[in-house]
Each structure stands twice: as structure tokens, then as C-alpha cells.
Amino acid sequence: MRIPDVNVNFEGIKVACVGDSLTYGTTLLNRKVESYPARLAKMLGKDYNVLNLGFAGYAVNRQSSKSYLNLPYSKILEQYAPKYVVVLLGTNDARSKNFTTENDFAYAYKSLFNSINNLSCKPQIIALTSPMAYVNNEVCEFDFSHDNLEKIIKLQRTILDEYKIPYIDLHNITQGKTSLYSDDMLHFNSKGAKFLAFKVFSAISDFEKKQIL
């Protein structure tokens, strides 16, 4: 696991994208250009710096073999001091090997946001629900459970409402949009990454406009 470079000296607006392979850019030919954080950085422009904190294969659940909560993400975020933290996690929790109980996921998901809320820089959190997944386990190696994903989506919406965290309902807006997905029908293709980047760009732009008014 390689920790990305952190531009702590950037004097503009910093954005940290917390996530799994959907954030990292798995399946993209050139993730450094095509991943949604890379595209977001280009959309936002020179006054912004975007940090890709996507780690492929990581789930939220502490009982999973790769839990995001066991990564040094909070130390990285504390050092980076972003104004915005964008969170897209939960898809890997739908895998049978990572899912234990709904309570385990809920506890871990809340712990993630608690740790971000406790950062001294007090960033604005923008969350995203896990997107639709069209993966067919009969032709794919993933032990993916669509039933688990549905449970996770309900928990995400409930917790984000409870915590009053603004979120993009990515699961809802990717309904029927199979053209946004790569061949494995789980990860985004280049078009999908651009779609995601635009949604996050719009959310950040709205927050910035509110501060100007």
C-alpha cells in the first residue's frame, strides 16, 4: 500500500477524496488522469488541490480483512488539513467476505465520520452513497452480494441523515446507467469517473457560492 503524496503547503482550497477502488480509479487505463479525483481537480482549477485517498479493496467494517479504519487516514487528513472531505465507501462491504452484520457496518460507518468530524481543521464533509452495482457473480470473481448492498444503502442514508451530513445519492442516480461502468460492471469507466467528478464538483461549487453570498 502506497501512501499518496500530501501537499500540505498548498495555499488554496484543499479537497480530500476518501474511498476505495472507485476513488482510486481501478480499471481505468490512466487513473492519474481519468480517476474522479483527478478529473475533479481539473474541473475545480488551479486554486484547488485534490488528494486521492482511495485504497482499492478496502471496506468500512472493522471485521473485514481490509478495513479503511485501520489505515492512517486520520493522520493524513490532519496533516493535509482539507476544507472538504468527500467520502465514498461501502461498496466493498457488500462482499460476502467483508459483511458480518448491519450493526457492525453502522458502527464502523459512524466511527469513520466521527473521526473526520474530530479533525482540528473541521472540514466540510460531502458523502456519497455506494453506487449501483451490475456485477454478475456467475461471470466474475467477486463474492458480491446485491442483498448486502441494499442493506448498506439503507444504513448509509439513515446515518447520513442522522449526522446531518450532506450527501449525493449516487446509488439513486446510477440506476440504469450501465454505460458508466467498466467491463466488470462494478467499477466506473472513464465516462463514469467523469460523471462522478461532475457531481462532486457541483456540490463543492454550491458550498463555495453559499460562502460568497
Short mmCIF file of C-alpha atoms in Angstrom, two decimals:
data_model
loop_
_atom_site.label_atom_id
_atom_site.label_comp_id
_atom_site.label_asym_id
_atom_site.label_seq_id
_atom_site.Cartn_x
_atom_site.Cartn_y
_atom_site.Cartn_z
CA MET A 1 0.00 0.00 0.00
CA ARG A 2 1.45 3.32 -1.11
CA ILE A 3 0.51 6.48 0.81
CA PRO A 4 -0.11 9.32 -1.66
CA ASP A 5 1.92 12.50 -1.58
CA VAL A 6 0.32 15.18 0.57
CA ASN A 7 0.72 18.80 -0.46
CA VAL A 8 0.49 20.39 2.98
CA ASN A 9 1.94 23.70 1.74
CA PHE A 10 -0.77 24.38 -0.83
CA GLU A 11 -2.29 27.78 -0.05
CA GLY A 12 -5.56 27.33 -1.90
CA ILE A 13 -8.56 25.15 -1.13
CA LYS A 14 -7.78 21.52 -0.36
CA VAL A 15 -10.10 18.61 -1.06
CA ALA A 16 -9.54 15.05 0.19
CA CYS A 17 -11.33 12.16 -1.54
CA VAL A 18 -11.70 9.24 0.88
CA GLY A 19 -12.68 5.93 -0.68
CA ASP A 20 -11.93 2.54 -2.15
CA SER A 21 -11.18 1.41 -5.72
CA LEU A 22 -13.99 3.60 -7.09
CA THR A 23 -11.97 6.59 -5.86
CA TYR A 24 -8.56 5.11 -6.60
CA GLY A 25 -9.51 4.55 -10.22
CA THR A 26 -9.30 0.78 -10.62
CA THR A 27 -9.88 -0.47 -14.23
CA LEU A 28 -9.04 2.93 -15.76
CA LEU A 29 -6.24 2.93 -18.32
CA ASN A 30 -4.65 6.05 -16.81
CA ARG A 31 -6.02 6.57 -13.30
CA LYS A 32 -3.76 9.59 -12.68
CA VAL A 33 -5.73 11.43 -15.34
CA GLU A 34 -9.04 9.58 -15.52
CA SER A 35 -9.92 8.87 -11.87
CA TYR A 36 -12.69 11.01 -10.46
CA PRO A 37 -10.36 12.92 -8.06
CA ALA A 38 -8.04 13.74 -11.00
CA ARG A 39 -10.96 14.93 -13.10
CA LEU A 40 -12.34 16.86 -10.13
CA ALA A 41 -9.02 18.67 -9.72
CA LYS A 42 -9.12 19.73 -13.37
CA MET A 43 -12.71 20.94 -13.06
CA LEU A 44 -12.00 22.94 -9.89
CA GLY A 45 -8.89 24.61 -11.31
CA LYS A 46 -5.60 25.95 -10.03
CA ASP A 47 -6.99 27.37 -6.79
CA TYR A 48 -7.75 23.84 -5.57
CA ASN A 49 -5.66 20.82 -4.64
CA VAL A 50 -7.29 17.38 -4.63
CA LEU A 51 -5.86 14.43 -2.70
CA ASN A 52 -6.83 10.91 -3.81
CA LEU A 53 -7.15 8.78 -0.68
CA GLY A 54 -8.71 5.85 -2.47
CA PHE A 55 -7.40 2.43 -1.45
CA ALA A 56 -8.52 -0.50 -3.57
CA GLY A 57 -10.18 -3.42 -1.81
CA TYR A 58 -10.89 -1.64 1.47
CA ALA A 59 -14.20 -1.86 3.30
CA VAL A 60 -15.51 0.10 6.29
CA ASN A 61 -16.38 -2.82 8.56
CA ARG A 62 -13.69 -3.37 11.19
CA GLN A 63 -14.31 -7.11 10.93
CA SER A 64 -13.17 -7.18 7.30
CA SER A 65 -9.65 -8.25 6.31
CA LYS A 66 -9.03 -4.75 4.92
CA SER A 67 -10.79 -2.09 6.97
CA TYR A 68 -10.34 1.56 5.99
CA LEU A 69 -10.50 2.39 9.68
CA ASN A 70 -7.18 0.60 10.17
CA LEU A 71 -5.43 2.87 7.68
CA PRO A 72 -3.65 6.06 8.85
CA TYR A 73 -6.24 8.16 7.04
CA SER A 74 -6.99 10.41 10.02
CA LYS A 75 -3.30 11.28 10.42
CA ILE A 76 -3.05 12.03 6.72
CA LEU A 77 -6.14 14.23 6.85
CA GLU A 78 -4.89 16.02 9.95
CA GLN A 79 -1.63 16.77 8.18
CA TYR A 80 -3.30 17.78 4.92
CA ALA A 81 -5.98 19.94 6.61
CA PRO A 82 -8.57 19.90 3.82
CA LYS A 83 -11.52 22.25 3.60
CA TYR A 84 -13.62 19.46 2.08
CA VAL A 85 -13.59 15.70 2.66
CA VAL A 86 -15.52 13.65 0.12
CA VAL A 87 -16.41 10.15 1.34
CA LEU A 88 -17.33 7.26 -0.96
CA LEU A 89 -17.04 3.99 0.95
CA GLY A 90 -19.22 0.94 1.49
CA THR A 91 -19.25 -0.96 -1.80
CA ASN A 92 -16.65 -3.48 -0.64
CA ASP A 93 -18.69 -4.06 2.49
CA ALA A 94 -21.25 -5.78 0.26
CA ARG A 95 -18.80 -8.57 -0.48
CA SER A 96 -19.64 -11.73 1.47
CA LYS A 97 -16.14 -11.92 2.95
CA ASN A 98 -16.47 -8.40 4.38
CA PHE A 99 -20.08 -8.30 5.54
CA THR A 100 -20.90 -9.51 9.05
CA THR A 101 -23.93 -7.69 10.43
CA GLU A 102 -25.76 -4.45 9.75
CA ASN A 103 -24.83 -3.26 13.24
CA ASP A 104 -21.13 -3.84 12.53
CA PHE A 105 -21.32 -1.76 9.37
CA ALA A 106 -23.33 1.01 11.04
CA TYR A 107 -20.91 1.25 13.96
CA ALA A 108 -17.88 1.43 11.65
CA TYR A 109 -19.53 3.92 9.28
CA LYS A 110 -20.35 6.21 12.20
CA SER A 111 -16.80 5.83 13.55
CA LEU A 112 -15.45 7.00 10.19
CA PHE A 113 -17.44 10.21 10.28
CA ASN A 114 -16.74 10.77 13.95
CA SER A 115 -13.01 10.70 13.23
CA ILE A 116 -13.38 13.18 10.38
CA ASN A 117 -15.56 15.47 12.48
CA ASN A 118 -12.87 15.44 15.17
CA LEU A 119 -10.17 16.82 12.85
CA SER A 120 -8.81 20.16 14.00
CA CYS A 121 -9.36 21.69 10.54
CA LYS A 122 -13.12 20.98 10.83
CA PRO A 123 -13.69 20.13 7.17
CA GLN A 124 -17.00 20.16 5.38
CA ILE A 125 -17.94 16.55 4.69
CA ILE A 126 -19.67 15.58 1.46
CA ALA A 127 -20.69 11.94 1.39
CA LEU A 128 -21.87 9.69 -1.39
CA THR A 129 -23.92 6.54 -1.09
CA SER A 130 -22.48 3.49 -2.80
CA PRO A 131 -23.44 3.38 -6.48
CA MET A 132 -25.45 0.70 -8.21
CA ALA A 133 -23.51 -2.47 -8.98
CA TYR A 134 -24.35 -4.57 -12.03
CA VAL A 135 -21.75 -7.27 -11.44
CA ASN A 136 -22.80 -10.82 -12.30
CA ASN A 137 -21.16 -13.26 -9.92
CA GLU A 138 -21.57 -16.06 -12.44
CA VAL A 139 -19.04 -14.41 -14.75
CA CYS A 140 -16.97 -12.51 -12.19
CA GLU A 141 -14.63 -13.49 -9.37
CA PHE A 142 -16.18 -11.07 -6.88
CA ASP A 143 -18.14 -12.59 -4.00
CA PHE A 144 -20.52 -9.67 -4.35
CA SER A 145 -23.94 -9.67 -2.70
CA HIS A 146 -26.62 -7.35 -4.06
CA ASP A 147 -28.71 -8.07 -0.97
CA ASN A 148 -25.88 -6.80 1.24
CA LEU A 149 -25.55 -3.70 -0.92
CA GLU A 150 -29.22 -2.86 -0.45
CA LYS A 151 -28.82 -3.15 3.33
CA ILE A 152 -25.76 -0.90 3.20
CA ILE A 153 -27.51 1.76 1.13
CA LYS A 154 -30.36 1.98 3.65
CA LEU A 155 -27.89 2.29 6.51
CA GLN A 156 -25.87 4.95 4.70
CA ARG A 157 -28.93 7.11 4.09
CA THR A 158 -30.14 6.71 7.66
CA ILE A 159 -26.76 7.54 9.22
CA LEU A 160 -26.05 10.48 6.92
CA ASP A 161 -29.47 11.94 7.72
CA GLU A 162 -28.87 11.35 11.43
CA TYR A 163 -25.48 13.07 11.28
CA LYS A 164 -26.88 15.85 9.06
CA ILE A 165 -24.12 15.23 6.53
CA PRO A 166 -24.97 16.46 3.02
CA TYR A 167 -24.74 13.62 0.55
CA ILE A 168 -25.09 12.72 -3.09
CA ASP A 169 -27.34 9.70 -3.51
CA LEU A 170 -25.05 8.01 -6.01
CA HIS A 171 -26.99 4.78 -5.74
CA ASN A 172 -30.13 6.51 -6.90
CA ILE A 173 -28.59 8.47 -9.78
CA THR A 174 -26.72 5.46 -11.21
CA GLN A 175 -29.93 3.45 -11.59
CA GLY A 176 -29.99 2.09 -15.14
CA LYS A 177 -26.77 3.86 -16.14
CA THR A 178 -24.79 0.76 -17.13
CA SER A 179 -22.89 2.81 -19.72
CA LEU A 180 -20.91 4.37 -16.84
CA TYR A 181 -19.37 1.05 -15.85
CA SER A 182 -16.29 -0.88 -16.92
CA ASP A 183 -16.43 -4.47 -18.15
CA ASP A 184 -16.68 -5.89 -14.62
CA MET A 185 -19.89 -3.85 -14.14
CA LEU A 186 -18.73 -2.82 -10.67
CA HIS A 187 -16.14 -0.11 -11.27
CA PHE A 188 -16.64 3.07 -13.25
CA ASN A 189 -15.19 3.52 -16.72
CA SER A 190 -13.76 6.85 -17.86
CA LYS A 191 -17.22 8.21 -18.60
CA GLY A 192 -18.43 7.13 -15.18
CA ALA A 193 -15.48 8.75 -13.42
CA LYS A 194 -16.22 11.98 -15.26
CA PHE A 195 -19.89 11.73 -14.23
CA LEU A 196 -18.89 11.25 -10.60
CA ALA A 197 -16.38 14.10 -10.70
CA PHE A 198 -19.02 16.48 -12.04
CA LYS A 199 -21.46 15.59 -9.26
CA VAL A 200 -18.82 16.28 -6.61
CA PHE A 201 -17.69 19.43 -8.43
CA SER A 202 -21.27 20.73 -8.39
CA ALA A 203 -21.60 20.04 -4.67
CA ILE A 204 -18.36 21.84 -3.80
CA SER A 205 -19.27 24.75 -6.09
CA ASP A 206 -22.61 25.12 -4.30
CA PHE A 207 -20.86 25.30 -0.92
CA GLU A 208 -18.41 27.90 -2.21
CA LYS A 209 -21.22 30.05 -3.65
CA LYS A 210 -23.04 29.98 -0.29
CA GLN A 211 -19.92 31.35 1.42
CA ILE A 212 -19.68 34.20 -1.07
CA LEU A 213 -23.33 35.27 -0.69
#
